Short mmCIF file of C-alpha atoms in Angstrom, two decimals:
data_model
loop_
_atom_site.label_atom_id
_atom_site.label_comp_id
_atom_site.label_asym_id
_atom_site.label_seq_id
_atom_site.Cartn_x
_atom_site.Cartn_y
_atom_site.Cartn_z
CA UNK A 255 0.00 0.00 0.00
CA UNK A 256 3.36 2.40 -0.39
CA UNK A 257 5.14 0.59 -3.35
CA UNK A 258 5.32 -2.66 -5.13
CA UNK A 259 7.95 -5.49 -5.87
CA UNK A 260 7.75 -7.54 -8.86
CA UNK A 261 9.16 -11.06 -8.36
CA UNK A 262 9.77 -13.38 -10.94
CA UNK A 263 9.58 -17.47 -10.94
CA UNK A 264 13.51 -17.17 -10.30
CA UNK A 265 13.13 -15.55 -7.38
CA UNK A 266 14.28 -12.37 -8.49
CA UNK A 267 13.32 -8.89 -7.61
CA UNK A 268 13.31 -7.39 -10.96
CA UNK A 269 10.77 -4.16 -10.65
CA UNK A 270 10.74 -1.86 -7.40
CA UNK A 271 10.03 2.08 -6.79
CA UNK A 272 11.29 3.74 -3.54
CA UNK A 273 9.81 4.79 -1.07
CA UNK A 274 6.55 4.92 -3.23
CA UNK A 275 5.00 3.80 -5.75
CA UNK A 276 5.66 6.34 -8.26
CA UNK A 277 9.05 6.93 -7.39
CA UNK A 278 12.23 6.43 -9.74
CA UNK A 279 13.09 2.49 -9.66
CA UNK A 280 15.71 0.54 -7.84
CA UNK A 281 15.36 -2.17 -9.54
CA UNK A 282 14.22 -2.87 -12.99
CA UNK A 283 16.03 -5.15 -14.85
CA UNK A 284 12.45 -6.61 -16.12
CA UNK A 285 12.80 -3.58 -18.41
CA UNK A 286 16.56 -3.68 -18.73
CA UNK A 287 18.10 -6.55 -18.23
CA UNK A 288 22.24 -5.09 -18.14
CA UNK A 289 21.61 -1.86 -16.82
CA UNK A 290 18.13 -2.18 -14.80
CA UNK A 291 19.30 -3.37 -11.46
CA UNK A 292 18.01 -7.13 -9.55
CA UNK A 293 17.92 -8.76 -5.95
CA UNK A 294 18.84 -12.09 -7.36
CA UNK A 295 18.40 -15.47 -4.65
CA UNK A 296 19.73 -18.65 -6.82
CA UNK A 297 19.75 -21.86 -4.83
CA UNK A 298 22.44 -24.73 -6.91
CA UNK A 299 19.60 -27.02 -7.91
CA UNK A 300 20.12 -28.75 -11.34
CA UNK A 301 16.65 -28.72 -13.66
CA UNK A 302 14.68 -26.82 -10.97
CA UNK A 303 10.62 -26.27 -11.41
CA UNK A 304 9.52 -23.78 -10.32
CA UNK A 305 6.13 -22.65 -8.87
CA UNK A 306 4.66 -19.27 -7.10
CA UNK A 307 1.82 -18.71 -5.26
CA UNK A 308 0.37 -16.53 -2.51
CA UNK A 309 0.28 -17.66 1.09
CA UNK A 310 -3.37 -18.44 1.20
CA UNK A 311 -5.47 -15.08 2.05
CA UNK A 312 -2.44 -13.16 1.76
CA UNK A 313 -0.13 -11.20 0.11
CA UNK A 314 2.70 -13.02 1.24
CA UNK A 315 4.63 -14.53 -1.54
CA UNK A 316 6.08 -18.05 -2.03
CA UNK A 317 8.61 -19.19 -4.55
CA UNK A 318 9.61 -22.54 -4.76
CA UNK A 319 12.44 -24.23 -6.66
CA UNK A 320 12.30 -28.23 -7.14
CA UNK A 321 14.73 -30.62 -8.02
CA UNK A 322 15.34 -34.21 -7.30
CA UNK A 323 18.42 -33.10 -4.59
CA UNK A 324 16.22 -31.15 -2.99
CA UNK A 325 13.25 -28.27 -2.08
CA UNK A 326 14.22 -24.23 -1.96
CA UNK A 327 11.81 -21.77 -0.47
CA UNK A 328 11.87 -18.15 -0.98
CA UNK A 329 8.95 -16.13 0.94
CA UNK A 330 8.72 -11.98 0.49
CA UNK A 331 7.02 -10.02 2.26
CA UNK A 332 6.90 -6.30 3.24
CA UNK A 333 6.02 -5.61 7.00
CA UNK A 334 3.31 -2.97 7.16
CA UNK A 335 4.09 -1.20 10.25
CA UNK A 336 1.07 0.69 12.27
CA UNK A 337 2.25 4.30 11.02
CA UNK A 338 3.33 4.89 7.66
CA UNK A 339 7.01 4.27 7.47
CA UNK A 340 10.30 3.61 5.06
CA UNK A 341 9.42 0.54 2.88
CA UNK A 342 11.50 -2.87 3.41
CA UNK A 343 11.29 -6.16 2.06
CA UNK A 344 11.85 -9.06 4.27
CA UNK A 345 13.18 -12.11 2.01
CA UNK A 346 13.73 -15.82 3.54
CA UNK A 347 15.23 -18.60 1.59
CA UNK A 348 14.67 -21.84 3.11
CA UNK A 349 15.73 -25.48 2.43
CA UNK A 350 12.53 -27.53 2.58
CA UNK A 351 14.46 -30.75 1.64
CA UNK A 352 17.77 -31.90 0.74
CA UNK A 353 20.82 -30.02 1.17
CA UNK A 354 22.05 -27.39 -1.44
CA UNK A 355 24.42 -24.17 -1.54
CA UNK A 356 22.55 -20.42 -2.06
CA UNK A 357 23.69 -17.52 -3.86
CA UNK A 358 22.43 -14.00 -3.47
CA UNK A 359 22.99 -10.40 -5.60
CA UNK A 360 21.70 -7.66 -4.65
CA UNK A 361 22.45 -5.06 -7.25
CA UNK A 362 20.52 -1.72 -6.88
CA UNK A 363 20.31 0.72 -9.92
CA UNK A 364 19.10 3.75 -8.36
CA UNK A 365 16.88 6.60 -9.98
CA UNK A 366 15.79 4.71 -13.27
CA UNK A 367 19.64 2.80 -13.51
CA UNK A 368 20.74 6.80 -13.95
CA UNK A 369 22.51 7.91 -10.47
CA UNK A 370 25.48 6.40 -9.52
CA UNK A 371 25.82 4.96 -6.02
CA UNK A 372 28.11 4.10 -3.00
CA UNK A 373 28.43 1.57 -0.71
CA UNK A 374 29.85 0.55 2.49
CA UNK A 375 30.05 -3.08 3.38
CA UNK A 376 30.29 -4.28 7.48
CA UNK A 377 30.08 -8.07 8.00
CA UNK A 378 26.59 -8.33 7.72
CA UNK A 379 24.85 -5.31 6.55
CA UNK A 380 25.21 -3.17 3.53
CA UNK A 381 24.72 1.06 3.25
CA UNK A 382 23.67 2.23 -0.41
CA UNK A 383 23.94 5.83 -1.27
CA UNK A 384 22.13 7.39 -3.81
CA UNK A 385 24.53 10.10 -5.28
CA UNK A 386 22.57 13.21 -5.59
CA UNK A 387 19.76 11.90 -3.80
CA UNK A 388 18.34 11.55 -0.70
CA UNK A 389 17.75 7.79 -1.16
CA UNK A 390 19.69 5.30 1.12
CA UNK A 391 19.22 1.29 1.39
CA UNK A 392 20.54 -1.08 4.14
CA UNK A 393 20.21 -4.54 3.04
CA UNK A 394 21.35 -6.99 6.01
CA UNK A 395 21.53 -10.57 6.15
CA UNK A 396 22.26 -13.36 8.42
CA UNK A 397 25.04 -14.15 6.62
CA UNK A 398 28.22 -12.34 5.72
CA UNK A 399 27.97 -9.72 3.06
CA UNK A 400 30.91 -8.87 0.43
CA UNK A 401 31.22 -6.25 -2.26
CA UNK A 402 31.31 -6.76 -5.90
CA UNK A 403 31.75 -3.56 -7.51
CA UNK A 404 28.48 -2.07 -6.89
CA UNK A 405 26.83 -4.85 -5.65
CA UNK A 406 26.55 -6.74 -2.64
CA UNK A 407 26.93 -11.19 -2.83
CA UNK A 408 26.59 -13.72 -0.23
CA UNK A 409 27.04 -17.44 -0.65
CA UNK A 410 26.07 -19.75 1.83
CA UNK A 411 24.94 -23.61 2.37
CA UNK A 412 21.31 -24.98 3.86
CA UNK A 413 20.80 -28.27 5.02
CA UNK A 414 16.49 -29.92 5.50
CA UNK A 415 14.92 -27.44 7.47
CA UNK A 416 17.83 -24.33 7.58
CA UNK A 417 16.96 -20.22 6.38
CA UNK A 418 18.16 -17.46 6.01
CA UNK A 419 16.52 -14.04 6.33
CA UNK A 420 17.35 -10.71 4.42
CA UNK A 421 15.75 -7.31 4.34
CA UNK A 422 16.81 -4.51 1.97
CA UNK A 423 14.77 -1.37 4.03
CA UNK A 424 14.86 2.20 2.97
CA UNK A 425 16.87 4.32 5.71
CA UNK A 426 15.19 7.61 6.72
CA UNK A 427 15.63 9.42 9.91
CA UNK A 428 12.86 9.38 13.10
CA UNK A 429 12.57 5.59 11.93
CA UNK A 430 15.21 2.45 13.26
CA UNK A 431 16.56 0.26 10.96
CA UNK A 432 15.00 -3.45 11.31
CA UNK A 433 16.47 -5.82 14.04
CA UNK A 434 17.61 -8.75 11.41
CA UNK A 435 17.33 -11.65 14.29
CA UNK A 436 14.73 -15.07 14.12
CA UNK A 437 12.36 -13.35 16.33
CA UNK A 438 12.24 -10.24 14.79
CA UNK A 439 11.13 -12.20 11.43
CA UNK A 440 9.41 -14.52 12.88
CA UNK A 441 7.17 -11.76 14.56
CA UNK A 442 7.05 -9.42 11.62
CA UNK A 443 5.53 -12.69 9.26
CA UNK A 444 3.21 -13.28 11.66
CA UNK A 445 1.58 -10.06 11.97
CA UNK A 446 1.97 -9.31 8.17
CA UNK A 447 0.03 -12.75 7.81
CA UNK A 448 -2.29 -11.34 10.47
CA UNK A 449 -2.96 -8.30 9.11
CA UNK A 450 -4.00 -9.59 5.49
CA UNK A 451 -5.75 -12.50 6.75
CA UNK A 452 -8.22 -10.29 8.92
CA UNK A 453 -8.90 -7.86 6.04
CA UNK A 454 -9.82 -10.45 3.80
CA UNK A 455 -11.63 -11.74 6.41
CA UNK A 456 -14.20 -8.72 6.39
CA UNK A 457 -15.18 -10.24 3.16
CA UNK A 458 -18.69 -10.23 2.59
CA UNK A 459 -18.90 -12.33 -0.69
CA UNK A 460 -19.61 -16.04 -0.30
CA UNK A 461 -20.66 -16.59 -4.23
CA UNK A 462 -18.66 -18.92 -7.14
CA UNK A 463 -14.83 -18.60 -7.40
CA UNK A 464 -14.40 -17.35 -3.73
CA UNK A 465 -10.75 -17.39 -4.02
CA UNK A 466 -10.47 -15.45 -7.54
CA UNK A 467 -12.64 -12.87 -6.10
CA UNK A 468 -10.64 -12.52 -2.82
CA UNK A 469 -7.14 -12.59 -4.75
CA UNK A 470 -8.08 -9.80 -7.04
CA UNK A 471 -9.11 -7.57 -3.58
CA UNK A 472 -6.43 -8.31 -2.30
CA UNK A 473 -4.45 -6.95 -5.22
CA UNK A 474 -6.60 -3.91 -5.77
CA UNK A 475 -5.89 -3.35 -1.60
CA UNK A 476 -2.08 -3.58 -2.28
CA UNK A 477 -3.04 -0.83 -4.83
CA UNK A 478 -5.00 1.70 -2.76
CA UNK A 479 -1.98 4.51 -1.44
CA UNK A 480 -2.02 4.00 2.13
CA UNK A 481 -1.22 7.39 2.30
CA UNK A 482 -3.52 9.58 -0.12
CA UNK A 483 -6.40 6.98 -0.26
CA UNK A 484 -6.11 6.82 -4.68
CA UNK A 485 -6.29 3.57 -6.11
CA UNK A 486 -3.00 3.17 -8.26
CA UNK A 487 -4.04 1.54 -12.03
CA UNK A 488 -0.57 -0.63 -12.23
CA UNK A 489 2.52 -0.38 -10.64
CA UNK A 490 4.71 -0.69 -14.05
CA UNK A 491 5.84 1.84 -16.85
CA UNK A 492 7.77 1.28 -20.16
CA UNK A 493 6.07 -2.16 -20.70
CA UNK A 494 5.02 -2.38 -24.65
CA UNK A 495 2.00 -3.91 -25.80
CA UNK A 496 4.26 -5.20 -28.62
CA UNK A 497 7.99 -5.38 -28.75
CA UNK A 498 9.03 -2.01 -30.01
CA UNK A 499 5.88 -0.44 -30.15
CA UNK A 500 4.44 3.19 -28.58
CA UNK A 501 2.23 2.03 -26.07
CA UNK A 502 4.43 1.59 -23.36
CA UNK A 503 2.83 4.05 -21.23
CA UNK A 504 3.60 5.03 -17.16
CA UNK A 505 0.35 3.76 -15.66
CA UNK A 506 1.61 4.98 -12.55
CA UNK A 507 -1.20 7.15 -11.86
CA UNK A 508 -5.33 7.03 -10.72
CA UNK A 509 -7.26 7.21 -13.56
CA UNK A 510 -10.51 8.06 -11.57
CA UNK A 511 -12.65 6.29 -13.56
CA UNK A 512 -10.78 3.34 -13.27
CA UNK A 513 -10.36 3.71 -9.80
CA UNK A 514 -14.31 4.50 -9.00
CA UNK A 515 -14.53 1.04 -10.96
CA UNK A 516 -12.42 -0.62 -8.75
CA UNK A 517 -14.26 1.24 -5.36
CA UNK A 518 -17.68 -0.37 -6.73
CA UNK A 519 -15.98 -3.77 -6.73
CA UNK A 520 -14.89 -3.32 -3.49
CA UNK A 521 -18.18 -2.10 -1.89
CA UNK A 522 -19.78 -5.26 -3.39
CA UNK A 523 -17.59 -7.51 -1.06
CA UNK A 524 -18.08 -5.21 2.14
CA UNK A 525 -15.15 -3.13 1.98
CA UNK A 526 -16.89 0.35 3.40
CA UNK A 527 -13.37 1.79 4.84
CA UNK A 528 -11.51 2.03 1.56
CA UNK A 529 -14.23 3.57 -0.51
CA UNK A 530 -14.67 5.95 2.02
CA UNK A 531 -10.99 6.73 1.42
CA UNK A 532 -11.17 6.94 -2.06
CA UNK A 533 -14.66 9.44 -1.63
CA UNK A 534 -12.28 11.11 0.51
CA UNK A 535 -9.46 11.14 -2.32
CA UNK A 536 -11.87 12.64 -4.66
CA UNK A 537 -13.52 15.33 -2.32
CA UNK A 538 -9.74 16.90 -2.05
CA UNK A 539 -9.35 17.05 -5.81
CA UNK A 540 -12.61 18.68 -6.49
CA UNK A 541 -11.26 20.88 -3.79
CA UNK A 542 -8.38 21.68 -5.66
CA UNK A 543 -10.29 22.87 -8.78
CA UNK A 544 -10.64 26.44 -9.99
CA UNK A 545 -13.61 25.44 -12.30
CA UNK A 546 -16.03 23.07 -10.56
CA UNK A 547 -16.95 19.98 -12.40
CA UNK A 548 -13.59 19.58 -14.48
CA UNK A 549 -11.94 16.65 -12.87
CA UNK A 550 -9.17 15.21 -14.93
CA UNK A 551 -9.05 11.90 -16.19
CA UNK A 552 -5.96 11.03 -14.13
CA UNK A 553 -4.07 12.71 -11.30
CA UNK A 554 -0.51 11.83 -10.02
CA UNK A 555 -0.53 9.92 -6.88
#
């Protein structure tokens, strides 16, 4: 409800905007693949498959890799604190079964791949600094970190049942960093879990394809700026229609229409409090007009 990560069937973090939604990327090597920036995980398992899915009634993320050696686990999740607060991903890669070595990158472009960074390795934790730019990352792990040019790596072996957590957070001051210890991760999961689970849980609806229908709120609620109360329409830009083409708009922005569609969905399941945010959205725009009754299609967020 502040920004989005995109993660891919490889467990890689290849689309993210910081601190919000709209803001230049970190990493977006699903647009640029050289120059776009990743948070690659890569467990040594030889003709992986791979499957994703949602913890049930959440927005908790699973990735799993499996091969006949053994089972990798990657779960992502972003705490959602009780204030609005710097955005940070919490990451765990887990050995399910067998016993295999990990690899992680984490290689932030900042400001759309454009601004040039710096960064200070200790042990276990990792400072990037935007240059000209107010933008700072600590990514900390329970494992030793080492630099790579620009770029942080770890490598490390699980055996049946062993993780690891990471969290790349952004720093900003008035807010501590994360504590990076088991029951610091174990608590944040739960009440992320929590959280989601007793949204959804205010769900009304009780018709045909339940779980489609609570998926997509729950996508439209990751959506909804926790801050402003307008419904983002996607969290992408520069995605074609067709290779090379000119629609590869920023759609980075509330269409209100769009949005007022979305509202109308969510009022059918029971969802009062974020159309009332929305109303509450739109009430400050007309409020910003100098001609009443000339909203504009879309407004920034």
């Amino acid at each position: 409800m502040q920004t989005v990560a995109l993660v891919g069937l490889d467990g890689r973090i290849d689309f993210l905007c910081l601190p919000e939604f709209d803001s230049p990327t970190v990493f977006a090597s699903l647009l640029d693949a050289d120059r776009g920036g990743s948070f690659e995980i890569t467990p040594h398992l030889e003709h992986a498959r791979q499957k994703q899915m949602y913890l049930p009634d959440t927005n908790v993320l699973l990735t799993r890799m499996l091969a006949d050696e053994g089972v990798c686990e990657i779960s992502d999740f972003m705490p959602i604190p009780d204030k609005p607060g710097p955005s940070r991903i919490i990451r765990r890669v887990k050995a399910v079964r067998g016993s295999f070595e990990v690899e992680v990158k984490c290689a932030p472009r900042m400001g759309y791949g454009a601004l040039g960074h710096s960064v200070q390795v200790n042990d276990r934790e990792a400072i990037f600094t935007a240059k000209d730019s107010s933008l700072r990352l600590r990514v900390a792990a329970m494992v030793p970190l080492q630099q790579a040019g620009q770029d942080v790596v770890a490598r490390f072996s699980l055996l049946t049942g062993d993780s690891v957590a990471i969290v790349i957070e952004q720093l900003a001051d008035g807010f501590p960093p994360f504590v990076l210890d088991r029951p610091h991760v174990a608590r944040a999961f739960k009440k992320t879990v929590n959280f989601w689970r007793n949204w959804i849980g205010q769900s009304t609806y009780h018709g045909r394809w339940h779980d489609e229908v609570s998926r997509s709120a729950l996508v439209l609620k990751m959506m909804q700026s926790r801050r402003t109360g307008g419904i983002l329409a996607a969290p992408t830009f520069g995605l074609p229609t067709s290779i090379g083409g000119t629609r590869n708009w920023d759609y980075r922005y509330i269409w209100v229409r769009d949005s007022s569609f979305a509202v109308y969905a969510m009022l059918r399941l029971g969802f009062t409090d974020e159309a009332r945010e929305f109303t509450h959205w739109v009430e400050s725009r007309c409020a910003d007009m100098s001609h009443p009754g000339r909203l504009q299609p879309i407004y920034a967020l």
